[in-house]
């Protein structure tokens, strides 16, 4: 039975969103006219100029009376090989428009999204060259070598992005560019009487439907639209690409579906409008809590992408079409993906990435929007949450019981009930009378507390946070330019406006230890409801005509709202105490491109059923390829009561979420792992121990995400971009560069699964060390009883583990390492370890260990991955302590016969000693393996072991 689901009618469909409907109609009209349709936009040839990597011109739109409306365009060629196209509207730029309803809103199109989102990568490619130009087009080569070229055609306006002389991405190729220019409202006399036709008054003289231009109602709320129609839309075609990925947050497969109906397709465009969707549906293009308008197209050996930098409500239609090919040609027919991007307001600002690999895309996208922050080390451990732990004693009790049952965990969470009547920065005086002793008990074992702080501030007398915010005028305003009031958990509330720098300064003061009394250094943060969720607002959020700092309308900035709140909290957490420079950990529900710099996200209010467990994996993978890999879903499911098997499978899947937190709704039964009883408590514990033993590998994967944007958990098309049969696979994943390939079981009563194998390499079962009978591009069956997770090791990797089970990540900080070497078919392997103090920013000053391990020609060696001389680094406290951390064991899976001996020699820093070897010959399908015990090599030093 399909679970209870979202009240879909509470949220708009495209035809209930005026600008979406208008632009879809525009597209329908264009396709109805097909060959005779021509875009009304063209470049004024005389306006074109080129200097220092930037091409500028004016696009003119011819409107019905022959008038030409001017839109300045800039094409920026960036050093990174990324191209950017920005289009504004001249008249609005000049503020030469009239606002209706005495609105205080800004007159310009919103052009500040980049201030929040872009952190680098904007250097212009001054070597870019116009290689051809006449009255009809300009061809510009860019990107360092001769590979990339952009061809701007003037009439009709069209842009063609080419790599190696081949077209990959086209803008306005189908002529759907539509920038709704400013126009005054022409008041019409109201016809009275029965016979007045409903739509008579909604058509302009030129026949356009203006029914949603000047105001628009939905669910009893009316949006006043003081600037009239102002949407922007454009078609973007990925020529020769059948698959597109990205644009989270949605449920459904990572390979995006078509949206214009037909078998197996969606009927609605993918929507990006951050919203608190109650009990969301699966496999849907419906909007969720966050938005990253970054789309990637992939085909065999080629990836390209587009980042649509616009913070307003956005819809994306996707259609795939077989390319018409020359009937005489014998080549394979190709399919292209045509997309149509539609945003309600703002400027048109799009970045174009030419790949050619998925890795290039994530790297360059990260150069622009920032890479994932290095996490607090504890935050990649296990988080225990529920709505709510009911008292400080309850928290202490859970903490004790986790220890009693030897269940590792690092963090316990407090949801909204810890506060005094939902007044953030306070504690309930009865149930949380002693937060300090609670925090201290946790700290005794290096554990942390996360408390929730939401952006709605209770409107009540005698609450200094509220009176302060209001007297300083730091809250969001309504359309009358008064403080906006709405309804959320505390009842009547106001919303802090984090677009306002002064609000951010004030926000910082609230987190100081002497203001938010009861918080300690081990208190961290959860930002929820920051879409923002407004219970009595349109679509559970703020009215679009609300006004933010700088007089921008909420409509312009909506999708950025969550990021600005997360950002204010981040800044507050780094300044809790002067001189305390520690990495914040802040979980956010709402996000936008760039939020990866600030913390982790989770997929919101899922349900305790198998379908939601299955849905979580593609969602987490999609976050990873979209630059925000620190992602997870509520383990166990938020709504409802999972049965024990579901809990077992969810924990086994959850250990492969970069962010692993169990969470549950206030009405659900208690379900801490020890509540389940045996054998389930043991099953959950075993899964958690696996996660904990691999923490060094997880941390290393985060480091890669931090350095170059690589996803922490990786889908198959990303790791194997040439293997077509794997492109759409989104239920299995590789963990970083470890070669660990997991496919969690997500169905009831299923005790085996088929894992797709991307290459000709050898694969071993993680637990049994069986050599899997694999074939490239085919699936292999892996058994997984209820206590087991299907997990393979790809040959050719070396990954670090810490094998002593302990109560928390903190307790393992200075444990010795085990290195697992999985020998490839060719006899080699390589891998990395990155470690730092997991807490401060000292890593930015060289305080880290970064090792590269290599096995080749029977020699296993460890070297500094960056060629640094460890002795040249002035060590602080952490690095000093690390100097006494060793490689304790090396486990060689697929061990060469030469290891069949008593001992091998290790050489390090001029010393040589013998290491004992335990060799196990292959038997019954299990590979040969060897365990080198008490290796005794310092993790931070160079060493070499000779297997011969
Ligand atoms: C909504 C969040 O999604 C959920 O995780 C939380 O428990 C509730 N808000 C209460 O704060």
mmCIF file of C-alpha atoms in Angstrom, residues 548-892:
data_model
loop_
_atom_site.group_PDB
_atom_site.id
_atom_site.type_symbol
_atom_site.label_atom_id
_atom_site.label_comp_id
_atom_site.label_asym_id
_atom_site.label_seq_id
_atom_site.Cartn_x
_atom_site.Cartn_y
_atom_site.Cartn_z
ATOM 1 C CA UNK A 548 14.142 41.697 2.639
ATOM 2 C CA UNK A 549 17.121 43.859 3.408
ATOM 3 C CA UNK A 550 18.073 45.983 0.421
ATOM 4 C CA UNK A 551 14.392 46.073 -0.532
ATOM 5 C CA UNK A 552 14.593 42.895 -2.512
ATOM 6 C CA UNK A 553 11.360 41.033 -2.750
ATOM 7 C CA UNK A 554 11.221 37.587 -1.214
ATOM 8 C CA UNK A 555 10.341 36.291 -4.682
ATOM 9 C CA UNK A 556 13.831 37.272 -5.904
ATOM 10 C CA UNK A 557 15.761 35.577 -3.157
ATOM 11 C CA UNK A 558 13.564 32.760 -1.935
ATOM 12 C CA UNK A 559 15.850 29.855 -2.784
ATOM 13 C CA UNK A 560 18.780 31.605 -1.113
ATOM 14 C CA UNK A 561 16.958 32.169 2.136
ATOM 15 C CA UNK A 562 18.047 28.907 3.747
ATOM 16 C CA UNK A 563 21.664 29.497 2.794
ATOM 17 C CA UNK A 564 21.712 32.973 4.320
ATOM 18 C CA UNK A 565 20.422 31.621 7.638
ATOM 19 C CA UNK A 566 22.883 28.736 7.588
ATOM 20 C CA UNK A 567 25.605 31.244 6.790
ATOM 21 C CA UNK A 568 24.675 33.548 9.669
ATOM 22 C CA UNK A 569 24.766 30.559 12.001
ATOM 23 C CA UNK A 570 28.144 29.517 10.626
ATOM 24 C CA UNK A 571 29.571 32.956 11.256
ATOM 25 C CA UNK A 572 28.071 32.942 14.721
ATOM 26 C CA UNK A 573 29.564 29.567 15.562
ATOM 27 C CA UNK A 574 33.078 30.599 14.553
ATOM 28 C CA UNK A 575 32.871 33.615 16.779
ATOM 29 C CA UNK A 576 31.371 32.097 19.913
ATOM 30 C CA UNK A 577 34.426 33.081 21.853
ATOM 31 C CA UNK A 578 37.295 35.284 20.849
ATOM 32 C CA UNK A 579 40.260 33.195 19.797
ATOM 33 C CA UNK A 580 38.239 29.978 19.566
ATOM 34 C CA UNK A 581 38.749 29.003 15.940
ATOM 35 C CA UNK A 582 36.886 25.772 15.530
ATOM 36 C CA UNK A 583 34.998 24.365 12.585
ATOM 37 C CA UNK A 584 31.292 24.682 13.041
ATOM 38 C CA UNK A 585 29.043 21.729 12.493
ATOM 39 C CA UNK A 586 25.633 22.918 11.332
ATOM 40 C CA UNK A 587 22.983 20.771 9.746
ATOM 41 C CA UNK A 588 20.612 22.613 7.446
ATOM 42 C CA UNK A 589 17.349 21.541 5.876
ATOM 43 C CA UNK A 590 17.154 24.238 3.242
ATOM 44 C CA UNK A 591 20.059 24.876 0.926
ATOM 45 C CA UNK A 592 21.218 26.391 -2.321
ATOM 46 C CA UNK A 593 24.353 26.129 -4.432
ATOM 47 C CA UNK A 594 27.171 27.089 -2.071
ATOM 48 C CA UNK A 595 25.633 25.661 1.101
ATOM 49 C CA UNK A 596 28.251 22.908 0.994
ATOM 50 C CA UNK A 597 30.708 25.424 2.448
ATOM 51 C CA UNK A 598 28.678 25.648 5.627
ATOM 52 C CA UNK A 599 27.800 22.166 6.810
ATOM 53 C CA UNK A 600 25.608 19.174 6.173
ATOM 54 C CA UNK A 601 22.087 18.671 4.835
ATOM 55 C CA UNK A 602 19.497 15.968 5.288
ATOM 56 C CA UNK A 603 16.565 15.018 3.161
ATOM 57 C CA UNK A 604 13.880 16.129 5.598
ATOM 58 C CA UNK A 605 10.759 14.384 6.730
ATOM 59 C CA UNK A 606 10.835 10.958 5.141
ATOM 60 C CA UNK A 607 8.771 7.991 6.246
ATOM 61 C CA UNK A 608 9.579 4.770 8.029
ATOM 62 C CA UNK A 609 8.960 2.493 5.087
ATOM 63 C CA UNK A 610 11.016 0.542 2.560
ATOM 64 C CA UNK A 611 10.222 2.862 -0.325
ATOM 65 C CA UNK A 612 11.707 5.826 1.505
ATOM 66 C CA UNK A 613 14.768 3.807 2.434
ATOM 67 C CA UNK A 614 15.279 2.993 -1.249
ATOM 68 C CA UNK A 615 14.677 6.602 -2.272
ATOM 69 C CA UNK A 616 17.354 7.886 0.056
ATOM 70 C CA UNK A 617 20.232 6.434 -1.936
ATOM 71 C CA UNK A 618 19.719 8.254 -5.251
ATOM 72 C CA UNK A 619 18.981 11.420 -3.280
ATOM 73 C CA UNK A 620 22.285 11.216 -1.426
ATOM 74 C CA UNK A 621 24.145 10.376 -4.644
ATOM 75 C CA UNK A 622 22.548 13.320 -6.404
ATOM 76 C CA UNK A 623 23.721 15.652 -3.648
ATOM 77 C CA UNK A 624 27.219 14.311 -4.147
ATOM 78 C CA UNK A 625 27.447 15.020 -7.846
ATOM 79 C CA UNK A 626 25.835 18.424 -7.251
ATOM 80 C CA UNK A 627 28.634 19.716 -5.069
ATOM 81 C CA UNK A 628 26.972 19.132 -1.690
ATOM 82 C CA UNK A 629 28.024 15.641 -0.635
ATOM 83 C CA UNK A 630 27.628 15.975 3.144
ATOM 84 C CA UNK A 631 24.157 14.475 2.953
ATOM 85 C CA UNK A 632 21.982 11.876 4.599
ATOM 86 C CA UNK A 633 18.405 10.835 5.231
ATOM 87 C CA UNK A 634 16.732 10.259 8.600
ATOM 88 C CA UNK A 635 17.831 6.736 9.474
ATOM 89 C CA UNK A 636 14.794 4.676 10.445
ATOM 90 C CA UNK A 637 12.462 7.118 8.733
ATOM 91 C CA UNK A 638 10.962 10.214 10.360
ATOM 92 C CA UNK A 639 7.233 9.468 10.317
ATOM 93 C CA UNK A 640 5.956 6.158 11.603
ATOM 94 C CA UNK A 641 7.361 3.146 13.345
ATOM 95 C CA UNK A 642 9.811 1.013 11.409
ATOM 96 C CA UNK A 643 9.775 -2.703 12.047
ATOM 97 C CA UNK A 644 13.014 -4.300 13.150
ATOM 98 C CA UNK A 645 14.062 -5.569 9.749
ATOM 99 C CA UNK A 646 13.600 -2.119 8.293
ATOM 100 C CA UNK A 647 15.713 -0.689 11.095
ATOM 101 C CA UNK A 648 18.443 -3.238 10.402
ATOM 102 C CA UNK A 649 18.504 -2.472 6.687
ATOM 103 C CA UNK A 650 18.285 1.262 7.268
ATOM 104 C CA UNK A 651 21.311 1.248 9.553
ATOM 105 C CA UNK A 652 23.197 -0.852 7.028
ATOM 106 C CA UNK A 653 22.337 1.715 4.356
ATOM 107 C CA UNK A 654 22.855 4.681 6.672
ATOM 108 C CA UNK A 655 26.466 3.751 7.292
ATOM 109 C CA UNK A 656 26.982 4.704 3.641
ATOM 110 C CA UNK A 657 25.415 8.153 3.951
ATOM 111 C CA UNK A 658 28.100 10.797 4.368
ATOM 112 C CA UNK A 659 25.877 12.192 7.136
ATOM 113 C CA UNK A 660 24.430 9.464 9.330
ATOM 114 C CA UNK A 661 21.747 10.445 11.779
ATOM 115 C CA UNK A 662 18.853 8.449 13.177
ATOM 116 C CA UNK A 663 15.824 10.637 13.700
ATOM 117 C CA UNK A 664 12.159 10.138 14.521
ATOM 118 C CA UNK A 665 8.948 12.110 14.804
ATOM 119 C CA UNK A 666 7.588 13.065 18.216
ATOM 120 C CA UNK A 667 4.693 10.603 17.850
ATOM 121 C CA UNK A 668 6.859 7.645 16.984
ATOM 122 C CA UNK A 669 7.963 5.018 19.456
ATOM 123 C CA UNK A 670 11.430 5.118 20.970
ATOM 124 C CA UNK A 671 13.905 3.283 18.783
ATOM 125 C CA UNK A 672 17.452 3.829 19.985
ATOM 126 C CA UNK A 673 19.474 0.819 18.785
ATOM 127 C CA UNK A 674 19.401 -0.830 22.226
ATOM 128 C CA UNK A 675 15.575 -0.687 22.299
ATOM 129 C CA UNK A 676 15.274 -3.278 19.559
ATOM 130 C CA UNK A 677 16.467 -6.286 21.518
ATOM 131 C CA UNK A 678 18.593 -9.103 20.157
ATOM 132 C CA UNK A 679 19.590 -10.016 17.589
ATOM 133 C CA UNK A 680 18.720 -6.570 16.207
ATOM 134 C CA UNK A 681 20.684 -4.452 18.631
ATOM 135 C CA UNK A 682 23.719 -6.496 17.711
ATOM 136 C CA UNK A 683 22.958 -6.131 13.991
ATOM 137 C CA UNK A 684 22.750 -2.351 14.253
ATOM 138 C CA UNK A 685 25.884 -2.243 16.370
ATOM 139 C CA UNK A 686 27.761 -4.329 13.855
ATOM 140 C CA UNK A 687 26.797 -1.933 11.077
ATOM 141 C CA UNK A 688 27.885 1.032 13.164
ATOM 142 C CA UNK A 689 31.196 -0.620 13.959
ATOM 143 C CA UNK A 690 31.814 -1.062 10.265
ATOM 144 C CA UNK A 691 31.186 2.654 9.773
ATOM 145 C CA UNK A 692 33.471 3.519 12.653
ATOM 146 C CA UNK A 693 36.293 1.270 11.536
ATOM 147 C CA UNK A 694 36.198 3.019 8.152
ATOM 148 C CA UNK A 695 36.152 6.565 9.543
ATOM 149 C CA UNK A 696 39.719 7.271 8.332
ATOM 150 C CA UNK A 697 38.576 6.390 4.818
ATOM 151 C CA UNK A 698 35.462 8.537 5.159
ATOM 152 C CA UNK A 699 37.519 11.448 6.388
ATOM 153 C CA UNK A 700 39.898 11.022 3.474
ATOM 154 C CA UNK A 701 36.913 11.032 1.112
ATOM 155 C CA UNK A 702 35.728 14.300 2.663
ATOM 156 C CA UNK A 703 39.193 15.672 2.144
ATOM 157 C CA UNK A 704 38.922 14.921 -1.575
ATOM 158 C CA UNK A 705 35.543 16.640 -1.648
ATOM 159 C CA UNK A 706 37.154 19.580 0.074
ATOM 160 C CA UNK A 707 40.058 19.754 -2.343
ATOM 161 C CA UNK A 708 38.368 19.165 -5.670
ATOM 162 C CA UNK A 709 34.666 18.599 -5.245
ATOM 163 C CA UNK A 710 34.709 14.832 -5.714
ATOM 164 C CA UNK A 711 31.582 13.248 -4.262
ATOM 165 C CA UNK A 712 32.140 11.396 -0.993
ATOM 166 C CA UNK A 713 29.945 8.551 -2.206
ATOM 167 C CA UNK A 714 30.008 8.151 -5.939
ATOM 168 C CA UNK A 715 27.563 6.882 -8.515
ATOM 169 C CA UNK A 716 28.767 4.623 -11.301
ATOM 170 C CA UNK A 717 28.654 7.151 -14.150
ATOM 171 C CA UNK A 718 30.931 9.372 -12.111
ATOM 172 C CA UNK A 719 33.559 6.716 -11.409
ATOM 173 C CA UNK A 720 33.203 4.907 -14.741
ATOM 174 C CA UNK A 721 32.184 7.497 -17.329
ATOM 175 C CA UNK A 722 32.753 5.113 -20.239
ATOM 176 C CA UNK A 723 30.454 2.311 -19.091
ATOM 177 C CA UNK A 724 27.088 3.100 -20.573
ATOM 178 C CA UNK A 725 25.211 0.301 -18.877
ATOM 179 C CA UNK A 726 26.010 1.895 -15.517
ATOM 180 C CA UNK A 727 24.969 5.487 -16.195
ATOM 181 C CA UNK A 728 21.503 5.207 -14.745
ATOM 182 C CA UNK A 729 22.465 2.994 -11.810
ATOM 183 C CA UNK A 730 21.763 4.819 -8.599
ATOM 184 C CA UNK A 731 21.308 2.173 -5.936
ATOM 185 C CA UNK A 732 24.963 1.336 -5.384
ATOM 186 C CA UNK A 733 27.977 3.478 -4.654
ATOM 187 C CA UNK A 734 31.719 3.697 -4.286
ATOM 188 C CA UNK A 735 33.066 5.211 -1.080
ATOM 189 C CA UNK A 736 35.630 7.850 -2.061
ATOM 190 C CA UNK A 737 38.714 6.317 -3.659
ATOM 191 C CA UNK A 738 38.656 3.198 -1.478
ATOM 192 C CA UNK A 739 37.276 0.884 -4.136
ATOM 193 C CA UNK A 740 34.616 -0.147 -1.612
ATOM 194 C CA UNK A 741 31.446 -0.799 -3.561
ATOM 195 C CA UNK A 742 28.261 -0.985 -1.485
ATOM 196 C CA UNK A 743 24.733 -1.791 -2.417
ATOM 197 C CA UNK A 744 22.491 -1.644 0.614
ATOM 198 C CA UNK A 745 19.451 -3.897 0.719
ATOM 199 C CA UNK A 746 16.321 -1.756 0.579
ATOM 200 C CA UNK A 747 13.571 -4.351 0.268
ATOM 201 C CA UNK A 748 11.841 -6.418 2.850
ATOM 202 C CA UNK A 749 12.721 -10.111 3.068
ATOM 203 C CA UNK A 750 15.498 -9.806 0.592
ATOM 204 C CA UNK A 751 18.699 -11.592 1.456
ATOM 205 C CA UNK A 752 20.798 -11.136 -1.609
ATOM 206 C CA UNK A 753 21.289 -8.472 -4.202
ATOM 207 C CA UNK A 754 22.820 -8.039 -7.631
ATOM 208 C CA UNK A 755 25.685 -5.594 -7.836
ATOM 209 C CA UNK A 756 26.569 -4.121 -11.204
ATOM 210 C CA UNK A 757 30.275 -4.393 -11.987
ATOM 211 C CA UNK A 758 31.791 -1.494 -13.905
ATOM 212 C CA UNK A 759 35.071 -2.948 -15.129
ATOM 213 C CA UNK A 760 37.393 -5.891 -15.609
ATOM 214 C CA UNK A 761 39.072 -5.532 -12.250
ATOM 215 C CA UNK A 762 38.891 -8.242 -9.600
ATOM 216 C CA UNK A 763 36.304 -7.820 -6.826
ATOM 217 C CA UNK A 764 36.388 -9.414 -3.369
ATOM 218 C CA UNK A 765 33.585 -9.752 -0.869
ATOM 219 C CA UNK A 766 34.417 -7.488 2.066
ATOM 220 C CA UNK A 767 33.650 -10.028 4.761
ATOM 221 C CA UNK A 768 34.298 -13.444 3.283
ATOM 222 C CA UNK A 769 37.118 -12.388 0.933
ATOM 223 C CA UNK A 770 35.542 -14.522 -1.772
ATOM 224 C CA UNK A 771 36.716 -13.648 -5.235
ATOM 225 C CA UNK A 772 33.520 -12.605 -6.986
ATOM 226 C CA UNK A 773 32.783 -14.140 -10.355
ATOM 227 C CA UNK A 774 32.344 -10.883 -12.142
ATOM 228 C CA UNK A 775 32.084 -9.682 -15.672
ATOM 229 C CA UNK A 776 32.372 -6.104 -16.782
ATOM 230 C CA UNK A 777 28.976 -4.488 -17.301
ATOM 231 C CA UNK A 778 27.150 -7.428 -15.717
ATOM 232 C CA UNK A 779 25.682 -8.010 -12.310
ATOM 233 C CA UNK A 780 26.965 -10.354 -9.676
ATOM 234 C CA UNK A 781 24.854 -11.780 -6.874
ATOM 235 C CA UNK A 782 25.938 -11.073 -3.322
ATOM 236 C CA UNK A 783 24.275 -12.722 -0.356
ATOM 237 C CA UNK A 784 23.323 -10.607 2.584
ATOM 238 C CA UNK A 785 21.569 -12.189 5.541
ATOM 239 C CA UNK A 786 19.786 -9.715 7.782
ATOM 240 C CA UNK A 787 22.998 -8.964 9.658
ATOM 241 C CA UNK A 788 25.084 -8.306 6.554
ATOM 242 C CA UNK A 789 25.499 -5.479 4.089
ATOM 243 C CA UNK A 790 26.499 -6.232 0.504
ATOM 244 C CA UNK A 791 29.948 -4.740 0.201
ATOM 245 C CA UNK A 792 32.691 -5.503 -2.284
ATOM 246 C CA UNK A 793 36.295 -4.427 -2.527
ATOM 247 C CA UNK A 794 37.635 -3.548 -5.938
ATOM 248 C CA UNK A 795 41.161 -4.772 -6.590
ATOM 249 C CA UNK A 796 43.834 -2.118 -6.815
ATOM 250 C CA UNK A 797 43.081 0.008 -3.762
ATOM 251 C CA UNK A 798 44.581 0.674 -0.357
ATOM 252 C CA UNK A 799 42.318 2.089 2.314
ATOM 253 C CA UNK A 800 42.830 2.943 5.970
ATOM 254 C CA UNK A 801 40.800 1.596 8.884
ATOM 255 C CA UNK A 802 40.930 1.691 12.645
ATOM 256 C CA UNK A 803 40.037 -1.689 13.958
ATOM 257 C CA UNK A 804 39.656 -1.307 17.703
ATOM 258 C CA UNK A 805 35.957 -0.827 18.463
ATOM 259 C CA UNK A 806 35.435 2.163 20.696
ATOM 260 C CA UNK A 807 32.604 4.279 21.922
ATOM 261 C CA UNK A 808 33.107 7.317 19.665
ATOM 262 C CA UNK A 809 35.175 8.848 16.900
ATOM 263 C CA UNK A 810 36.761 11.060 19.504
ATOM 264 C CA UNK A 811 37.956 7.992 21.378
ATOM 265 C CA UNK A 812 39.651 6.690 18.242
ATOM 266 C CA UNK A 813 41.565 9.839 17.365
ATOM 267 C CA UNK A 814 45.006 8.509 18.090
ATOM 268 C CA UNK A 815 44.435 4.826 17.466
ATOM 269 C CA UNK A 816 46.841 3.020 15.190
ATOM 270 C CA UNK A 817 45.783 2.231 11.649
ATOM 271 C CA UNK A 818 45.142 -0.880 9.657
ATOM 272 C CA UNK A 819 45.805 -0.597 5.949
ATOM 273 C CA UNK A 820 43.817 -2.861 3.676
ATOM 274 C CA UNK A 821 45.530 -3.553 0.379
ATOM 275 C CA UNK A 822 43.364 -5.130 -2.315
ATOM 276 C CA UNK A 823 45.737 -6.336 -4.968
ATOM 277 C CA UNK A 824 44.625 -5.689 -8.530
ATOM 278 C CA UNK A 825 44.753 -8.190 -11.351
ATOM 279 C CA UNK A 826 48.002 -6.593 -12.380
ATOM 280 C CA UNK A 827 49.481 -6.946 -8.895
ATOM 281 C CA UNK A 828 49.323 -3.301 -7.907
ATOM 282 C CA UNK A 829 47.296 -1.075 -5.596
ATOM 283 C CA UNK A 830 47.171 2.498 -4.406
ATOM 284 C CA UNK A 831 45.357 4.632 -1.911
ATOM 285 C CA UNK A 832 45.512 7.569 0.436
ATOM 286 C CA UNK A 833 45.031 8.657 3.980
ATOM 287 C CA UNK A 834 44.317 12.181 5.048
ATOM 288 C CA UNK A 835 44.040 13.120 8.705
ATOM 289 C CA UNK A 836 44.015 16.355 10.654
ATOM 290 C CA UNK A 837 42.796 17.400 14.081
ATOM 291 C CA UNK A 838 39.219 17.284 12.817
ATOM 292 C CA UNK A 839 38.323 20.325 14.831
ATOM 293 C CA UNK A 840 40.253 23.531 14.193
ATOM 294 C CA UNK A 841 41.436 25.334 11.073
ATOM 295 C CA UNK A 842 45.061 24.378 11.749
ATOM 296 C CA UNK A 843 44.870 22.101 8.714
ATOM 297 C CA UNK A 844 45.039 25.290 6.688
ATOM 298 C CA UNK A 845 48.509 25.808 8.174
ATOM 299 C CA UNK A 846 49.904 22.470 7.182
ATOM 300 C CA UNK A 847 48.843 20.618 10.327
ATOM 301 C CA UNK A 848 47.804 17.422 8.655
ATOM 302 C CA UNK A 849 49.031 14.031 7.601
ATOM 303 C CA UNK A 850 48.477 13.191 3.966
ATOM 304 C CA UNK A 851 49.937 9.892 2.836
ATOM 305 C CA UNK A 852 49.998 8.100 -0.439
ATOM 306 C CA UNK A 853 50.286 4.314 -0.408
ATOM 307 C CA UNK A 854 51.423 2.330 -3.387
ATOM 308 C CA UNK A 855 51.974 -1.274 -4.160
ATOM 309 C CA UNK A 856 53.965 -1.992 -7.292
ATOM 310 C CA UNK A 857 56.493 -4.666 -8.146
ATOM 311 C CA UNK A 858 55.943 -6.302 -4.782
ATOM 312 C CA UNK A 859 56.983 -3.180 -2.908
ATOM 313 C CA UNK A 860 54.448 -1.465 -0.676
ATOM 314 C CA UNK A 861 55.378 2.049 0.219
ATOM 315 C CA UNK A 862 54.070 5.059 2.028
ATOM 316 C CA UNK A 863 55.125 8.526 0.976
ATOM 317 C CA UNK A 864 53.917 12.024 1.657
ATOM 318 C CA UNK A 865 51.185 12.614 -0.923
ATOM 319 C CA UNK A 866 52.420 16.118 -1.599
ATOM 320 C CA UNK A 867 56.115 15.386 -1.323
ATOM 321 C CA UNK A 868 56.388 17.394 1.881
ATOM 322 C CA UNK A 869 59.222 16.552 4.208
ATOM 323 C CA UNK A 870 57.438 15.681 7.459
ATOM 324 C CA UNK A 871 60.371 16.952 9.474
ATOM 325 C CA UNK A 872 60.105 20.365 7.923
ATOM 326 C CA UNK A 873 56.618 20.892 9.330
ATOM 327 C CA UNK A 874 56.507 22.649 12.649
ATOM 328 C CA UNK A 875 54.168 20.426 14.581
ATOM 329 C CA UNK A 876 51.427 21.691 16.846
ATOM 330 C CA UNK A 877 49.790 19.605 19.566
ATOM 331 C CA UNK A 878 47.790 17.375 17.301
ATOM 332 C CA UNK A 879 50.548 16.685 14.802
ATOM 333 C CA UNK A 880 52.907 15.949 17.650
ATOM 334 C CA UNK A 881 50.521 13.399 19.070
ATOM 335 C CA UNK A 882 50.165 11.883 15.614
ATOM 336 C CA UNK A 883 53.881 11.264 15.570
ATOM 337 C CA UNK A 884 53.167 8.386 17.933
ATOM 338 C CA UNK A 885 50.480 6.863 15.805
ATOM 339 C CA UNK A 886 51.470 3.801 13.831
ATOM 340 C CA UNK A 887 50.411 1.528 11.061
ATOM 341 C CA UNK A 888 49.642 -1.485 13.153
ATOM 342 C CA UNK A 889 48.473 -3.991 10.580
ATOM 343 C CA UNK A 890 48.538 -4.374 6.845
ATOM 344 C CA UNK A 891 45.956 -6.760 5.445
ATOM 345 C CA UNK A 892 46.773 -7.842 1.920
#
